[in-house]
CSV table of C-alpha atoms and ligand atoms in Angstrom, one decimal:
chain,number,residue,atom,x,y,z
A,182,MET,CA,-5.5,-40.6,4.5
A,183,ARG,CA,-1.5,-40.6,4.7
A,184,ILE,CA,0.0,-37.2,4.5
A,185,LEU,CA,3.8,-36.6,4.0
A,186,LEU,CA,4.6,-33.4,5.6
A,187,THR,CA,7.9,-31.5,5.0
A,188,ASN,CA,9.4,-27.9,4.5
A,189,ASP,CA,12.6,-25.9,3.7
A,190,ASP,CA,13.0,-24.4,7.2
A,191,GLY,CA,14.1,-27.4,8.7
A,192,ILE,CA,12.5,-30.1,10.9
A,193,LEU,CA,12.4,-28.0,14.1
A,194,ALA,CA,11.0,-24.9,12.5
A,195,PRO,CA,7.7,-23.7,14.2
A,196,GLY,CA,5.6,-23.5,10.9
A,197,LEU,CA,6.1,-27.2,10.2
A,198,LEU,CA,5.2,-28.3,13.7
A,199,ALA,CA,1.8,-25.9,13.7
A,200,LEU,CA,0.9,-27.4,10.2
A,201,TYR,CA,1.5,-30.6,11.7
A,202,ARG,CA,-0.9,-30.3,14.4
A,203,GLU,CA,-3.6,-29.3,12.2
A,204,LEU,CA,-3.1,-32.0,9.4
A,205,ARG,CA,-3.5,-34.6,12.3
A,206,ASN,CA,-7.1,-34.0,12.1
A,207,LEU,CA,-6.9,-35.1,8.1
A,208,GLY,CA,-5.1,-38.2,8.5
A,209,GLN,CA,-1.7,-39.7,9.7
A,210,VAL,CA,0.9,-37.5,9.2
A,211,ASP,CA,4.4,-38.7,8.5
A,212,VAL,CA,7.1,-36.0,8.7
A,213,VAL,CA,10.5,-36.3,6.7
A,214,ALA,CA,12.1,-32.8,6.6
A,215,PRO,CA,15.6,-31.4,6.4
A,216,GLU,CA,17.8,-31.2,9.3
A,217,SER,CA,19.0,-27.5,8.7
A,218,VAL,CA,17.4,-24.4,7.1
A,219,GLN,CA,17.3,-25.0,3.4
A,220,SER,CA,15.8,-21.7,2.0
A,221,ALA,CA,16.3,-20.8,-1.4
A,222,ALA,CA,17.4,-24.5,-2.2
A,223,ALA,CA,14.9,-24.5,-5.2
A,224,HIS,CA,14.6,-28.3,-6.7
A,225,SER,CA,18.2,-29.0,-5.8
A,226,ILE,CA,19.1,-32.8,-5.1
A,227,THR,CA,22.1,-34.5,-3.6
A,228,VAL,CA,24.1,-36.8,-5.9
A,229,ARG,CA,27.7,-36.6,-4.9
A,230,TYR,CA,27.3,-37.2,-1.2
A,231,PRO,CA,25.5,-39.7,0.8
A,232,ILE,CA,22.3,-38.6,2.4
A,233,ILE,CA,21.8,-39.3,6.4
A,234,ALA,CA,18.1,-39.5,7.8
A,235,ARG,CA,17.9,-40.0,11.4
A,236,PRO,CA,14.8,-40.9,13.2
A,237,LEU,CA,13.8,-38.1,15.5
A,238,HIS,CA,11.3,-37.4,18.2
A,239,VAL,CA,10.6,-33.5,18.1
A,240,GLY,CA,8.9,-31.9,21.2
A,241,GLY,CA,6.9,-35.0,22.4
A,242,GLU,CA,4.7,-34.2,19.5
A,243,PHE,CA,6.2,-36.1,16.4
A,244,HIS,CA,8.4,-38.8,14.9
A,245,GLY,CA,10.0,-37.9,12.0
A,246,TYR,CA,12.9,-38.3,9.9
A,247,SER,CA,15.4,-35.3,10.0
A,248,VAL,CA,17.4,-35.4,6.7
A,249,GLU,CA,20.9,-33.8,5.9
A,250,GLY,CA,19.6,-32.8,2.5
A,251,SER,CA,17.5,-30.6,0.3
A,252,PRO,CA,13.7,-30.2,0.7
A,253,ALA,CA,13.4,-32.6,-2.8
A,254,ASP,CA,15.6,-35.0,-1.3
A,255,CYS,CA,13.6,-35.4,1.8
A,256,VAL,CA,10.5,-36.2,-0.6
A,257,LYS,CA,12.4,-38.5,-2.8
A,258,LEU,CA,13.6,-40.2,0.3
A,259,ALA,CA,10.2,-40.4,1.8
A,260,PHE,CA,8.9,-42.2,-1.2
A,261,HIS,CA,11.5,-44.4,-2.2
A,262,ALA,CA,13.2,-45.4,1.0
A,263,VAL,CA,11.9,-44.6,4.7
A,264,LEU,CA,8.1,-44.5,4.4
A,265,ASP,CA,6.4,-47.9,4.5
A,266,ARG,CA,3.7,-46.6,2.3
A,267,LYS,CA,3.3,-43.9,-0.4
A,268,PRO,CA,1.3,-41.0,0.8
A,269,ASP,CA,-2.0,-40.0,-0.6
A,270,LEU,CA,-0.9,-36.1,-0.4
A,271,VAL,CA,2.3,-34.1,0.0
A,272,VAL,CA,2.3,-30.9,1.9
A,273,SER,CA,5.0,-28.5,2.4
A,274,GLY,CA,5.4,-25.6,5.2
A,275,ILE,CA,4.3,-23.7,6.4
A,276,ASN,CA,7.2,-21.5,5.2
A,277,ALA,CA,8.3,-18.3,7.1
A,278,GLY,CA,8.1,-15.9,3.9
A,279,ALA,CA,5.7,-16.1,1.2
A,280,ASN,CA,6.6,-17.9,-1.9
A,281,ALA,CA,5.0,-15.5,-4.6
A,282,GLY,CA,6.0,-14.4,-8.0
A,283,VAL,CA,9.4,-15.5,-9.0
A,284,HIS,CA,10.4,-16.5,-5.8
A,285,VAL,CA,8.3,-19.7,-6.7
A,286,LEU,CA,11.5,-20.6,-8.6
A,287,TYR,CA,13.9,-20.3,-5.5
A,288,SER,CA,11.8,-21.6,-3.1
A,289,GLY,CA,12.7,-24.9,-1.4
A,290,THR,CA,9.1,-25.2,-0.2
A,291,VAL,CA,7.5,-25.3,-3.5
A,292,ALA,CA,10.2,-27.6,-4.7
A,293,ALA,CA,9.3,-30.1,-2.0
A,294,ALA,CA,5.7,-30.0,-3.0
A,295,ALA,CA,6.8,-30.2,-6.8
A,296,GLU,CA,8.8,-33.3,-6.1
A,297,GLY,CA,5.7,-34.7,-4.7
A,298,ALA,CA,3.5,-34.0,-7.7
A,299,ILE,CA,6.7,-35.7,-9.8
A,300,GLN,CA,6.0,-39.0,-7.5
A,301,GLY,CA,2.5,-38.8,-8.6
A,302,CYS,CA,0.8,-37.5,-5.3
A,303,PRO,CA,-1.2,-34.4,-4.9
A,304,ALA,CA,0.9,-31.7,-3.5
A,305,ILE,CA,0.3,-28.4,-1.7
A,306,ALA,CA,2.9,-25.7,-0.6
A,307,VAL,CA,2.0,-23.2,2.2
A,308,SER,CA,3.7,-20.1,3.0
A,309,LEU,CA,3.0,-17.0,5.3
A,310,GLU,CA,4.3,-13.7,4.3
A,311,TYR,CA,7.0,-12.6,6.5
A,312,SER,CA,6.3,-10.4,9.5
A,313,ASP,CA,7.7,-9.5,13.0
A,314,GLU,CA,5.0,-11.8,14.4
A,315,LEU,CA,4.8,-14.8,12.2
A,316,ASN,CA,1.5,-16.6,13.8
A,317,PHE,CA,1.9,-19.9,12.7
A,318,THR,CA,-0.7,-21.2,14.6
A,319,ARG,CA,-3.5,-19.0,13.1
A,320,ALA,CA,-1.6,-19.5,9.6
A,321,ALA,CA,-2.2,-23.4,10.3
A,322,LYS,CA,-5.9,-23.2,11.0
A,323,LEU,CA,-6.5,-21.0,8.3
A,324,SER,CA,-4.5,-23.2,5.6
A,325,ILE,CA,-6.2,-26.2,6.7
A,326,HIS,CA,-9.7,-24.7,5.7
A,327,VAL,CA,-8.1,-23.8,2.3
A,328,ILE,CA,-6.6,-27.5,2.0
A,329,ARG,CA,-9.9,-29.2,2.9
A,330,SER,CA,-11.7,-27.0,0.2
A,331,ILE,CA,-9.1,-28.2,-2.2
A,332,LEU,CA,-9.5,-31.7,-1.1
A,333,ASP,CA,-13.2,-31.4,-1.5
A,334,HIS,CA,-13.2,-30.0,-4.6
A,335,GLY,CA,-10.7,-32.3,-6.1
A,336,ILE,CA,-6.9,-32.8,-6.6
A,337,GLU,CA,-5.5,-35.3,-8.7
A,338,PRO,CA,-2.2,-37.2,-8.5
A,339,GLY,CA,0.4,-34.9,-10.1
A,340,ASP,CA,-1.3,-31.7,-9.4
A,341,LEU,CA,0.7,-28.9,-7.4
A,342,VAL,CA,-1.1,-26.2,-5.6
A,343,SER,CA,0.7,-23.0,-3.7
A,344,ILE,CA,-1.1,-21.4,-1.0
A,345,ASN,CA,0.3,-17.8,0.3
A,346,ILE,CA,-1.0,-16.4,3.6
A,347,PRO,CA,-0.6,-12.7,3.7
A,348,ASP,CA,0.9,-11.0,6.9
A,349,LEU,CA,-1.8,-11.6,9.7
A,350,ARG,CA,-2.3,-8.3,10.8
A,351,GLU,CA,-5.8,-7.1,12.4
A,352,GLY,CA,-8.5,-7.8,10.0
A,353,TRP,CA,-6.6,-10.0,7.4
A,354,PRO,CA,-7.0,-12.2,5.7
A,355,LEU,CA,-9.8,-10.4,3.7
A,356,GLY,CA,-10.7,-13.6,1.8
A,357,ILE,CA,-9.2,-16.3,-0.7
A,358,ARG,CA,-8.0,-15.2,-4.2
A,359,VAL,CA,-7.2,-17.6,-6.8
A,360,ALA,CA,-4.4,-16.0,-9.0
A,361,SER,CA,-1.5,-16.6,-11.4
A,362,GLN,CA,2.2,-16.4,-10.6
A,363,SER,CA,3.8,-13.0,-11.0
A,364,ILE,CA,6.7,-12.5,-12.7
A,365,THR,CA,7.4,-9.0,-11.6
A,366,PRO,CA,11.2,-8.8,-10.3
A,367,TYR,CA,11.5,-8.3,-6.7
A,368,ALA,CA,13.0,-5.2,-5.1
A,369,GLU,CA,16.6,-6.3,-4.3
A,370,SER,CA,20.1,-5.3,-4.6
A,371,PHE,CA,23.7,-6.3,-3.8
A,372,GLU,CA,25.6,-5.0,-0.9
A,373,GLN,CA,29.2,-4.4,-1.4
A,374,ARG,CA,31.6,-4.9,1.5
A,375,THR,CA,35.3,-5.5,1.7
A,376,ASP,CA,36.7,-8.6,3.4
A,377,PRO,CA,39.7,-8.5,5.7
A,378,ASN,CA,42.1,-9.0,2.7
A,379,GLY,CA,40.7,-5.8,1.0
A,380,ARG,CA,38.7,-7.8,-1.7
A,381,PRO,CA,35.1,-7.1,-2.4
A,382,TYR,CA,32.3,-9.4,-1.6
A,383,TYR,CA,28.8,-8.9,-2.2
A,384,TRP,CA,25.6,-10.0,-0.2
A,385,LEU,CA,22.0,-9.9,-1.8
A,386,SER,CA,19.8,-7.9,0.3
A,387,ALA,CA,16.4,-8.6,-0.4
A,388,LYS,CA,13.9,-5.9,0.4
A,389,SER,CA,10.4,-6.4,1.8
A,390,LEU,CA,7.8,-8.0,-0.4
A,391,ARG,CA,6.0,-4.7,0.0
A,392,GLU,CA,8.4,-2.7,-1.8
A,393,THR,CA,7.8,-4.6,-5.1
A,394,LEU,CA,5.6,-2.9,-7.4
A,395,GLU,CA,3.1,-5.4,-8.7
A,396,HIS,CA,0.0,-3.9,-10.8
A,397,GLU,CA,-1.2,-7.2,-12.2
A,398,ASP,CA,-3.9,-9.6,-11.0
A,399,THR,CA,-1.3,-11.9,-9.3
A,400,ASP,CA,-0.2,-14.1,-6.3
A,401,LEU,CA,2.0,-11.1,-5.4
A,402,ARG,CA,-1.0,-8.6,-5.6
A,403,ALA,CA,-3.2,-10.9,-3.8
A,404,VAL,CA,-0.8,-11.3,-0.8
A,405,LEU,CA,-0.1,-7.5,-0.6
A,406,ASP,CA,-4.0,-6.9,-0.6
A,407,GLY,CA,-4.3,-8.9,2.4
A,408,TYR,CA,-5.8,-12.0,0.8
A,409,ILE,CA,-4.8,-15.7,1.0
A,410,CYS,CA,-3.7,-16.7,-2.5
A,411,VAL,CA,-4.2,-19.9,-4.2
A,412,THR,CA,-2.2,-20.8,-7.3
A,413,PRO,CA,-2.3,-23.8,-9.3
A,414,LEU,CA,1.2,-24.6,-10.5
A,415,LYS,CA,2.7,-26.9,-13.3
A,416,VAL,CA,5.8,-28.9,-13.0
A,417,ASN,CA,6.1,-29.0,-16.7
A,418,LEU,CA,7.9,-25.6,-18.0
A,419,THR,CA,7.2,-26.0,-21.5
A,420,ASP,CA,6.1,-23.0,-23.2
A,421,ARG,CA,3.1,-24.6,-25.3
A,422,ALA,CA,2.5,-21.7,-27.8
A,423,ARG,CA,6.2,-21.3,-28.7
A,424,LEU,CA,6.5,-25.1,-29.0
A,425,GLN,CA,4.1,-25.1,-31.9
A,426,HIS,CA,5.8,-22.0,-33.4
A,427,MET,CA,9.4,-23.4,-33.0
A,428,ARG,CA,8.4,-26.9,-34.5
A,429,SER,CA,7.5,-25.0,-37.9
A,430,TRP,CA,11.1,-23.4,-38.1
A,431,LYS,CA,13.4,-24.7,-41.0
A,432,TRP,CA,16.1,-26.3,-38.7
A,433,PRO,CA,19.4,-27.2,-40.2
A,434,ALA,CA,20.1,-30.7,-41.5
A,435,LEU,CA,23.0,-32.3,-39.6
A,436,GLU,CA,25.7,-34.5,-40.7
A,437,THR,CA,25.0,-37.8,-39.3
A,438,ARG,CA,28.6,-38.8,-38.9
B,116,MN,MN1,12.3,-21.3,4.0
C-alpha cells in the first residue's frame, strides 16, 4: 500500500515523524508536507504565486517534499506533480491540538485529508489534544490501531475520517467512541492591545478545549471525557433536508436579457 503522509504543522513537526514511523508498518509512505506551520490554514490553496517544493531528507529518517504552501497545496501537488503513483491512502497528522467541533472548519490537518478525499482516495486526519506533554510516540501507536481497524472494516475512495486523541494523562484513553462533529462555539476572546502608534489591535486568544461547555454526545465531548473519537466527515456541505425544501419554494422569474 502506498500512503501519502502530510500535516499542517510543517514537515519537521514531531507529530508527523511519529506517525511516519508507525505508518511504515502498513506500506510505503511518501511525505509531502508544508515547509512552515500552517495551522488554521483550513482548505486554502495557492493560486496567485508559484509553489516551491524541495526534496528534503529529514533526520536520517525519511525523504519527503517540503512545500512552500498550504496543506491542501501539498496534497494536490502530491497527486498531480511530485509522486510517481497515486496513493492508496492519505493520512494527515498527527496535529498538535485536537481538531474537534467547529475547529474542523479551520483545520489545515483535516483540510489536507479532505483534499485527499476530493482526489479520490480514502483519507484520515489524526489530531492529539494539546497538553504540556505531547506524547506523539504513544499517540502514533494508538492511532495506528484505529487506522488498521478502519482499513479492516473498509474505507472507500472519497471517504474522510477524523481521529481525535485525548490528552494522554495516566489511564487515558478510556476507549474509542464514534461521535458526530460538535457545533458548540469554543470559549475564545479577543485581547485588545495598543500598537506603538496608539492604534488598537486585536489578538484572538483561544481558551483551552476544557473550558468549552459541551453537553451533547459529540467529538468534543468524547475527547474531553478521555476517549479517542472517530468521526466520519463529508466534503459535501450540502444540507440535504433544506435542499428539498428550498427546491419547493416559488422563485422569481428572471428576465433573460
Ligand atoms: Mn496544526
